[in-house]
């Protein structure tokens, strides 16, 4: 009896030891969310996405000052940066320290396993001398092309970072053209008197070569085949993005101010595992193509805790343009944007217009758009192709939006929304239907909740194509005050729940060729002579407008009475 009890105790003892061993093994192999700073971003994420880890670097340290660098704002430190990069690379990588001071330099080329760390007070100021930036093969505006070498660049690298408390300035004023209507008259006269050439008395270019390049280009990119001599003749026009990382893995930008770029500010292209955390991105409000960050054909990325105040799109998602983008076939996917603020900019969060490779699995949350042209901006046009889908947006708060709080524009023509408004452009409606091909862009499965916008020009505008409506757009818990209400055209399978629109004038809601629009607790506040809704279009059907009073709706004769239901 005693032997049997002892045997059973021993079996239980070994079983407990085995269980403890398994638990310890599981704990060691599992990610430790207590030390992973971005774990909270994955809570309730509606798509699968691996944790994006901050890259680590060897314990080697090199200062640019150790290689002949002088932070006096005059000495050209191009060679010092190159020598420091090379010396650190030969050690296997590490941290390249940029001490306080003004580091005047030409282009900096990254190596793998290097963290360029800008100490407090450090400013990297790039030279405006265009001869320092040779032409290189690259991608711009979603097309394979040539541009001048970027001030900071890297290709096919792993584990790279720009961190710290310093600043990087691209001397963009030496490169960018300037539109007269974007600046004060005194500013305009000062720029014109500095040299360069003026087109039509309203568009200044830094040089004759810059103007020539503009005149032979389509959307900033020369499309014809050029000889080497012809490329060199327009070199001044071929403005580079300031930060260009192409086909890199494990990219980390943290803490630094990026400003005054020649074209776009930050352009990760075909990269994997990108973290952007706590940076400030600035460009003058008048800067041509002065985008904040353009994430193009990247997979597994975080953009968090950052501030943008720029002259074009702020947080922009791309994947190539037209045939070049479709041939590349690399979507931007698995992206989290959280806790970002946008001031000036053509849009707060933008998808397109170059989205030919597709965009999917995107989460945007806890962002503020304060004075941007558009809040949420989705843009494309015929010829792009590509599918944008599975976009999840929540807790977006906006104030003083110059045009639309929430916009789908499938007729994008290259202008900002504010420029189109100023030029008197009107959005096309009742357009002929084109055949659906690989060139037809698709926007579907987009979910937005908890949105507040005060003082916009227009609450929202959804404008799809007749042959390919924007589809399955869901808005929940939204409260918008604007001069004009919400307008929907060529859209289908739209669901609104707990949405309030308060226009100063005109109807709260306008529907044109809209199919299967379902609402729950649709709300509005209008004056005595205002309509709650205006409904038009022969293709309009399946409108279920719960919360909207039928007597306050104006229905055009072409809309059959059974196509609209009021509850």
JSON list of N, CA and C in Angstrom, two decimals, residues 280-335:
[
{"chain": "A", "resi": 280, "resn": "UNK", "atom": "N", "xyz": [8.61, 65.13, -36.03]},
{"chain": "A", "resi": 280, "resn": "UNK", "atom": "CA", "xyz": [7.92, 66.34, -36.49]},
{"chain": "A", "resi": 280, "resn": "UNK", "atom": "C", "xyz": [8.33, 66.56, -37.93]},
{"chain": "A", "resi": 281, "resn": "UNK", "atom": "N", "xyz": [7.34, 66.73, -38.82]},
{"chain": "A", "resi": 281, "resn": "UNK", "atom": "CA", "xyz": [7.61, 66.92, -40.24]},
{"chain": "A", "resi": 281, "resn": "UNK", "atom": "C", "xyz": [7.01, 68.26, -40.65]},
{"chain": "A", "resi": 282, "resn": "UNK", "atom": "N", "xyz": [7.86, 69.16, -41.18]},
{"chain": "A", "resi": 282, "resn": "UNK", "atom": "CA", "xyz": [7.41, 70.50, -41.54]},
{"chain": "A", "resi": 282, "resn": "UNK", "atom": "C", "xyz": [7.85, 70.85, -42.95]},
{"chain": "A", "resi": 283, "resn": "UNK", "atom": "N", "xyz": [6.97, 71.53, -43.65]},
{"chain": "A", "resi": 283, "resn": "UNK", "atom": "CA", "xyz": [7.28, 72.21, -44.89]},
{"chain": "A", "resi": 283, "resn": "UNK", "atom": "C", "xyz": [6.43, 73.47, -44.94]},
{"chain": "A", "resi": 284, "resn": "UNK", "atom": "N", "xyz": [6.89, 74.50, -45.64]},
{"chain": "A", "resi": 284, "resn": "UNK", "atom": "CA", "xyz": [6.02, 75.68, -45.77]},
{"chain": "A", "resi": 284, "resn": "UNK", "atom": "C", "xyz": [4.70, 75.32, -46.42]},
{"chain": "A", "resi": 285, "resn": "UNK", "atom": "N", "xyz": [3.66, 76.03, -46.04]},
{"chain": "A", "resi": 285, "resn": "UNK", "atom": "CA", "xyz": [2.33, 75.74, -46.59]},
{"chain": "A", "resi": 285, "resn": "UNK", "atom": "C", "xyz": [2.27, 75.93, -48.10]},
{"chain": "A", "resi": 286, "resn": "UNK", "atom": "N", "xyz": [3.20, 76.72, -48.64]},
{"chain": "A", "resi": 286, "resn": "UNK", "atom": "CA", "xyz": [3.21, 77.00, -50.08]},
{"chain": "A", "resi": 286, "resn": "UNK", "atom": "C", "xyz": [4.11, 76.05, -50.87]},
{"chain": "A", "resi": 287, "resn": "UNK", "atom": "N", "xyz": [4.73, 75.07, -50.22]},
{"chain": "A", "resi": 287, "resn": "UNK", "atom": "CA", "xyz": [5.73, 74.23, -50.88]},
{"chain": "A", "resi": 287, "resn": "UNK", "atom": "C", "xyz": [5.08, 73.28, -51.88]},
{"chain": "A", "resi": 288, "resn": "UNK", "atom": "N", "xyz": [5.54, 73.34, -53.12]},
{"chain": "A", "resi": 288, "resn": "UNK", "atom": "CA", "xyz": [5.05, 72.44, -54.16]},
{"chain": "A", "resi": 288, "resn": "UNK", "atom": "C", "xyz": [5.52, 71.02, -53.87]},
{"chain": "A", "resi": 289, "resn": "UNK", "atom": "N", "xyz": [4.57, 70.08, -53.89]},
{"chain": "A", "resi": 289, "resn": "UNK", "atom": "CA", "xyz": [4.87, 68.66, -53.63]},
{"chain": "A", "resi": 289, "resn": "UNK", "atom": "C", "xyz": [5.55, 68.48, -52.28]},
{"chain": "A", "resi": 290, "resn": "UNK", "atom": "N", "xyz": [5.19, 69.33, -51.32]},
{"chain": "A", "resi": 290, "resn": "UNK", "atom": "CA", "xyz": [5.83, 69.28, -50.01]},
{"chain": "A", "resi": 290, "resn": "UNK", "atom": "C", "xyz": [5.16, 68.30, -49.07]},
{"chain": "A", "resi": 291, "resn": "UNK", "atom": "N", "xyz": [4.96, 67.05, -49.52]},
{"chain": "A", "resi": 291, "resn": "UNK", "atom": "CA", "xyz": [4.32, 66.01, -48.71]},
{"chain": "A", "resi": 291, "resn": "UNK", "atom": "C", "xyz": [5.09, 65.76, -47.42]},
{"chain": "A", "resi": 292, "resn": "UNK", "atom": "N", "xyz": [4.38, 65.21, -46.43]},
{"chain": "A", "resi": 292, "resn": "UNK", "atom": "CA", "xyz": [5.01, 64.82, -45.18]},
{"chain": "A", "resi": 292, "resn": "UNK", "atom": "C", "xyz": [5.70, 63.47, -45.30]},
{"chain": "A", "resi": 293, "resn": "UNK", "atom": "N", "xyz": [4.91, 62.39, -45.29]},
{"chain": "A", "resi": 293, "resn": "UNK", "atom": "CA", "xyz": [5.45, 61.05, -45.49]},
{"chain": "A", "resi": 293, "resn": "UNK", "atom": "C", "xyz": [4.60, 60.34, -46.52]},
{"chain": "A", "resi": 294, "resn": "UNK", "atom": "N", "xyz": [5.26, 59.71, -47.49]},
{"chain": "A", "resi": 294, "resn": "UNK", "atom": "CA", "xyz": [4.60, 58.92, -48.53]},
{"chain": "A", "resi": 294, "resn": "UNK", "atom": "C", "xyz": [5.08, 57.49, -48.40]},
{"chain": "A", "resi": 295, "resn": "UNK", "atom": "N", "xyz": [4.24, 56.65, -47.82]},
{"chain": "A", "resi": 295, "resn": "UNK", "atom": "CA", "xyz": [4.58, 55.25, -47.61]},
{"chain": "A", "resi": 295, "resn": "UNK", "atom": "C", "xyz": [4.10, 54.48, -48.85]},
{"chain": "A", "resi": 296, "resn": "UNK", "atom": "N", "xyz": [5.03, 53.96, -49.63]},
{"chain": "A", "resi": 296, "resn": "UNK", "atom": "CA", "xyz": [4.68, 53.38, -50.93]},
{"chain": "A", "resi": 296, "resn": "UNK", "atom": "C", "xyz": [5.12, 51.92, -51.02]},
{"chain": "A", "resi": 297, "resn": "UNK", "atom": "N", "xyz": [4.15, 51.05, -51.29]},
{"chain": "A", "resi": 297, "resn": "UNK", "atom": "CA", "xyz": [4.40, 49.62, -51.48]},
{"chain": "A", "resi": 297, "resn": "UNK", "atom": "C", "xyz": [5.20, 49.04, -50.32]},
{"chain": "A", "resi": 298, "resn": "UNK", "atom": "N", "xyz": [4.84, 49.42, -49.11]},
{"chain": "A", "resi": 298, "resn": "UNK", "atom": "CA", "xyz": [5.52, 48.94, -47.90]},
{"chain": "A", "resi": 298, "resn": "UNK", "atom": "C", "xyz": [4.62, 47.95, -47.17]},
{"chain": "A", "resi": 299, "resn": "UNK", "atom": "N", "xyz": [5.24, 47.05, -46.40]},
{"chain": "A", "resi": 299, "resn": "UNK", "atom": "CA", "xyz": [4.49, 46.06, -45.64]},
{"chain": "A", "resi": 299, "resn": "UNK", "atom": "C", "xyz": [4.95, 46.10, -44.19]},
{"chain": "A", "resi": 300, "resn": "UNK", "atom": "N", "xyz": [3.98, 46.07, -43.27]},
{"chain": "A", "resi": 300, "resn": "UNK", "atom": "CA", "xyz": [4.22, 46.05, -41.82]},
{"chain": "A", "resi": 300, "resn": "UNK", "atom": "C", "xyz": [4.88, 47.36, -41.36]},
{"chain": "A", "resi": 301, "resn": "UNK", "atom": "N", "xyz": [4.04, 48.35, -41.10]},
{"chain": "A", "resi": 301, "resn": "UNK", "atom": "CA", "xyz": [4.54, 49.67, -40.75]},
{"chain": "A", "resi": 301, "resn": "UNK", "atom": "C", "xyz": [3.73, 50.29, -39.62]},
{"chain": "A", "resi": 302, "resn": "UNK", "atom": "N", "xyz": [4.37, 51.14, -38.84]},
{"chain": "A", "resi": 302, "resn": "UNK", "atom": "CA", "xyz": [3.74, 51.93, -37.79]},
{"chain": "A", "resi": 302, "resn": "UNK", "atom": "C", "xyz": [4.11, 53.40, -37.99]},
{"chain": "A", "resi": 303, "resn": "UNK", "atom": "N", "xyz": [3.10, 54.27, -37.96]},
{"chain": "A", "resi": 303, "resn": "UNK", "atom": "CA", "xyz": [3.32, 55.72, -37.95]},
{"chain": "A", "resi": 303, "resn": "UNK", "atom": "C", "xyz": [2.57, 56.25, -36.74]},
{"chain": "A", "resi": 304, "resn": "UNK", "atom": "N", "xyz": [3.27, 56.65, -35.70]},
{"chain": "A", "resi": 304, "resn": "UNK", "atom": "CA", "xyz": [2.62, 56.97, -34.43]},
{"chain": "A", "resi": 304, "resn": "UNK", "atom": "C", "xyz": [3.24, 58.20, -33.79]},
{"chain": "A", "resi": 305, "resn": "UNK", "atom": "N", "xyz": [2.41, 58.87, -32.97]},
{"chain": "A", "resi": 305, "resn": "UNK", "atom": "CA", "xyz": [2.87, 59.94, -32.07]},
{"chain": "A", "resi": 305, "resn": "UNK", "atom": "C", "xyz": [3.62, 61.05, -32.81]},
{"chain": "A", "resi": 306, "resn": "UNK", "atom": "N", "xyz": [3.21, 61.35, -34.03]},
{"chain": "A", "resi": 306, "resn": "UNK", "atom": "CA", "xyz": [3.97, 62.30, -34.85]},
{"chain": "A", "resi": 306, "resn": "UNK", "atom": "C", "xyz": [3.11, 63.48, -35.27]},
{"chain": "A", "resi": 307, "resn": "UNK", "atom": "N", "xyz": [3.78, 64.57, -35.65]},
{"chain": "A", "resi": 307, "resn": "UNK", "atom": "CA", "xyz": [3.11, 65.82, -36.00]},
{"chain": "A", "resi": 307, "resn": "UNK", "atom": "C", "xyz": [3.55, 66.23, -37.40]},
{"chain": "A", "resi": 308, "resn": "UNK", "atom": "N", "xyz": [2.57, 66.65, -38.22]},
{"chain": "A", "resi": 308, "resn": "UNK", "atom": "CA", "xyz": [2.84, 67.04, -39.60]},
{"chain": "A", "resi": 308, "resn": "UNK", "atom": "C", "xyz": [2.26, 68.43, -39.85]},
{"chain": "A", "resi": 309, "resn": "UNK", "atom": "N", "xyz": [3.04, 69.28, -40.49]},
{"chain": "A", "resi": 309, "resn": "UNK", "atom": "CA", "xyz": [2.61, 70.63, -40.85]},
{"chain": "A", "resi": 309, "resn": "UNK", "atom": "C", "xyz": [3.28, 70.94, -42.18]},
{"chain": "A", "resi": 310, "resn": "UNK", "atom": "N", "xyz": [2.59, 70.69, -43.29]},
{"chain": "A", "resi": 310, "resn": "UNK", "atom": "CA", "xyz": [3.27, 70.58, -44.58]},
{"chain": "A", "resi": 310, "resn": "UNK", "atom": "C", "xyz": [2.51, 71.33, -45.67]},
{"chain": "A", "resi": 311, "resn": "UNK", "atom": "N", "xyz": [3.05, 71.28, -46.90]},
{"chain": "A", "resi": 311, "resn": "UNK", "atom": "CA", "xyz": [2.46, 72.00, -48.02]},
{"chain": "A", "resi": 311, "resn": "UNK", "atom": "C", "xyz": [1.70, 71.13, -48.98]},
{"chain": "A", "resi": 312, "resn": "UNK", "atom": "N", "xyz": [1.59, 69.84, -48.71]},
{"chain": "A", "resi": 312, "resn": "UNK", "atom": "CA", "xyz": [0.86, 68.92, -49.58]},
{"chain": "A", "resi": 312, "resn": "UNK", "atom": "C", "xyz": [0.29, 67.83, -48.68]},
{"chain": "A", "resi": 313, "resn": "UNK", "atom": "N", "xyz": [0.07, 66.63, -49.21]},
{"chain": "A", "resi": 313, "resn": "UNK", "atom": "CA", "xyz": [-0.50, 65.57, -48.39]},
{"chain": "A", "resi": 313, "resn": "UNK", "atom": "C", "xyz": [0.40, 65.24, -47.20]},
{"chain": "A", "resi": 314, "resn": "UNK", "atom": "N", "xyz": [-0.22, 64.97, -46.06]},
{"chain": "A", "resi": 314, "resn": "UNK", "atom": "CA", "xyz": [0.56, 64.79, -44.82]},
{"chain": "A", "resi": 314, "resn": "UNK", "atom": "C", "xyz": [0.97, 63.33, -44.63]},
{"chain": "A", "resi": 315, "resn": "UNK", "atom": "N", "xyz": [0.00, 62.46, -44.35]},
{"chain": "A", "resi": 315, "resn": "UNK", "atom": "CA", "xyz": [0.27, 61.02, -44.18]},
{"chain": "A", "resi": 315, "resn": "UNK", "atom": "C", "xyz": [-0.36, 60.33, -45.38]},
{"chain": "A", "resi": 316, "resn": "UNK", "atom": "N", "xyz": [0.45, 59.98, -46.35]},
{"chain": "A", "resi": 316, "resn": "UNK", "atom": "CA", "xyz": [-0.06, 59.54, -47.65]},
{"chain": "A", "resi": 316, "resn": "UNK", "atom": "C", "xyz": [0.37, 58.12, -47.95]},
{"chain": "A", "resi": 317, "resn": "UNK", "atom": "N", "xyz": [-0.60, 57.31, -48.39]},
{"chain": "A", "resi": 317, "resn": "UNK", "atom": "CA", "xyz": [-0.35, 55.90, -48.68]},
{"chain": "A", "resi": 317, "resn": "UNK", "atom": "C", "xyz": [-0.43, 55.68, -50.19]},
{"chain": "A", "resi": 318, "resn": "UNK", "atom": "N", "xyz": [0.61, 55.07, -50.76]},
{"chain": "A", "resi": 318, "resn": "UNK", "atom": "CA", "xyz": [0.70, 54.88, -52.20]},
{"chain": "A", "resi": 318, "resn": "UNK", "atom": "C", "xyz": [1.18, 53.47, -52.53]},
{"chain": "A", "resi": 319, "resn": "UNK", "atom": "N", "xyz": [1.09, 53.11, -53.83]},
{"chain": "A", "resi": 319, "resn": "UNK", "atom": "CA", "xyz": [1.61, 51.80, -54.26]},
{"chain": "A", "resi": 319, "resn": "UNK", "atom": "C", "xyz": [1.93, 51.79, -55.75]},
{"chain": "A", "resi": 320, "resn": "UNK", "atom": "N", "xyz": [2.35, 52.91, -56.30]},
{"chain": "A", "resi": 320, "resn": "UNK", "atom": "CA", "xyz": [2.71, 52.96, -57.71]},
{"chain": "A", "resi": 320, "resn": "UNK", "atom": "C", "xyz": [1.58, 53.49, -58.57]},
{"chain": "A", "resi": 321, "resn": "UNK", "atom": "N", "xyz": [1.96, 53.94, -59.76]},
{"chain": "A", "resi": 321, "resn": "UNK", "atom": "CA", "xyz": [1.02, 54.64, -60.62]},
{"chain": "A", "resi": 321, "resn": "UNK", "atom": "C", "xyz": [0.85, 53.94, -61.96]},
{"chain": "A", "resi": 322, "resn": "UNK", "atom": "N", "xyz": [-0.42, 53.72, -62.33]},
{"chain": "A", "resi": 322, "resn": "UNK", "atom": "CA", "xyz": [-0.78, 53.23, -63.65]},
{"chain": "A", "resi": 322, "resn": "UNK", "atom": "C", "xyz": [-0.02, 51.93, -63.98]},
{"chain": "A", "resi": 323, "resn": "UNK", "atom": "N", "xyz": [0.46, 51.81, -65.20]},
{"chain": "A", "resi": 323, "resn": "UNK", "atom": "CA", "xyz": [1.08, 50.55, -65.63]},
{"chain": "A", "resi": 323, "resn": "UNK", "atom": "C", "xyz": [2.30, 50.20, -64.80]},
{"chain": "A", "resi": 324, "resn": "UNK", "atom": "N", "xyz": [3.13, 51.20, -64.44]},
{"chain": "A", "resi": 324, "resn": "UNK", "atom": "CA", "xyz": [4.31, 50.93, -63.62]},
{"chain": "A", "resi": 324, "resn": "UNK", "atom": "C", "xyz": [3.92, 50.34, -62.28]},
{"chain": "A", "resi": 325, "resn": "UNK", "atom": "N", "xyz": [2.88, 50.89, -61.67]},
{"chain": "A", "resi": 325, "resn": "UNK", "atom": "CA", "xyz": [2.44, 50.39, -60.37]},
{"chain": "A", "resi": 325, "resn": "UNK", "atom": "C", "xyz": [1.82, 49.01, -60.46]},
{"chain": "A", "resi": 326, "resn": "UNK", "atom": "N", "xyz": [1.03, 48.78, -61.51]},
{"chain": "A", "resi": 326, "resn": "UNK", "atom": "CA", "xyz": [0.41, 47.46, -61.67]},
{"chain": "A", "resi": 326, "resn": "UNK", "atom": "C", "xyz": [1.47, 46.40, -61.97]},
{"chain": "A", "resi": 327, "resn": "UNK", "atom": "N", "xyz": [2.46, 46.77, -62.75]},
{"chain": "A", "resi": 327, "resn": "UNK", "atom": "CA", "xyz": [3.53, 45.81, -63.07]},
{"chain": "A", "resi": 327, "resn": "UNK", "atom": "C", "xyz": [4.33, 45.47, -61.82]},
{"chain": "A", "resi": 328, "resn": "UNK", "atom": "N", "xyz": [4.59, 46.47, -60.99]},
{"chain": "A", "resi": 328, "resn": "UNK", "atom": "CA", "xyz": [5.27, 46.21, -59.72]},
{"chain": "A", "resi": 328, "resn": "UNK", "atom": "C", "xyz": [4.44, 45.28, -58.85]},
{"chain": "A", "resi": 329, "resn": "UNK", "atom": "N", "xyz": [3.15, 45.57, -58.75]},
{"chain": "A", "resi": 329, "resn": "UNK", "atom": "CA", "xyz": [2.21, 44.69, -58.06]},
{"chain": "A", "resi": 329, "resn": "UNK", "atom": "C", "xyz": [2.50, 44.49, -56.59]},
{"chain": "A", "resi": 330, "resn": "UNK", "atom": "N", "xyz": [2.97, 45.52, -55.92]},
{"chain": "A", "resi": 330, "resn": "UNK", "atom": "CA", "xyz": [3.29, 45.41, -54.50]},
{"chain": "A", "resi": 330, "resn": "UNK", "atom": "C", "xyz": [2.43, 46.40, -53.71]},
{"chain": "A", "resi": 331, "resn": "UNK", "atom": "N", "xyz": [1.40, 45.89, -53.04]},
{"chain": "A", "resi": 331, "resn": "UNK", "atom": "CA", "xyz": [0.51, 46.79, -52.28]},
{"chain": "A", "resi": 331, "resn": "UNK", "atom": "C", "xyz": [1.19, 47.32, -51.03]},
{"chain": "A", "resi": 332, "resn": "UNK", "atom": "N", "xyz": [0.68, 48.42, -50.54]},
{"chain": "A", "resi": 332, "resn": "UNK", "atom": "CA", "xyz": [0.98, 48.81, -49.17]},
{"chain": "A", "resi": 332, "resn": "UNK", "atom": "C", "xyz": [-0.02, 48.09, -48.28]},
{"chain": "A", "resi": 333, "resn": "UNK", "atom": "N", "xyz": [0.46, 47.32, -47.34]},
{"chain": "A", "resi": 333, "resn": "UNK", "atom": "CA", "xyz": [-0.43, 46.55, -46.47]},
{"chain": "A", "resi": 333, "resn": "UNK", "atom": "C", "xyz": [0.14, 46.43, -45.07]},
{"chain": "A", "resi": 334, "resn": "UNK", "atom": "N", "xyz": [-0.78, 46.23, -44.14]},
{"chain": "A", "resi": 334, "resn": "UNK", "atom": "CA", "xyz": [-0.43, 46.09, -42.72]},
{"chain": "A", "resi": 334, "resn": "UNK", "atom": "C", "xyz": [0.23, 47.37, -42.21]},
{"chain": "A", "resi": 335, "resn": "UNK", "atom": "N", "xyz": [-0.61, 48.37, -41.98]},
{"chain": "A", "resi": 335, "resn": "UNK", "atom": "CA", "xyz": [-0.15, 49.66, -41.49]},
{"chain": "A", "resi": 335, "resn": "UNK", "atom": "C", "xyz": [-1.02, 50.11, -40.34]}
]
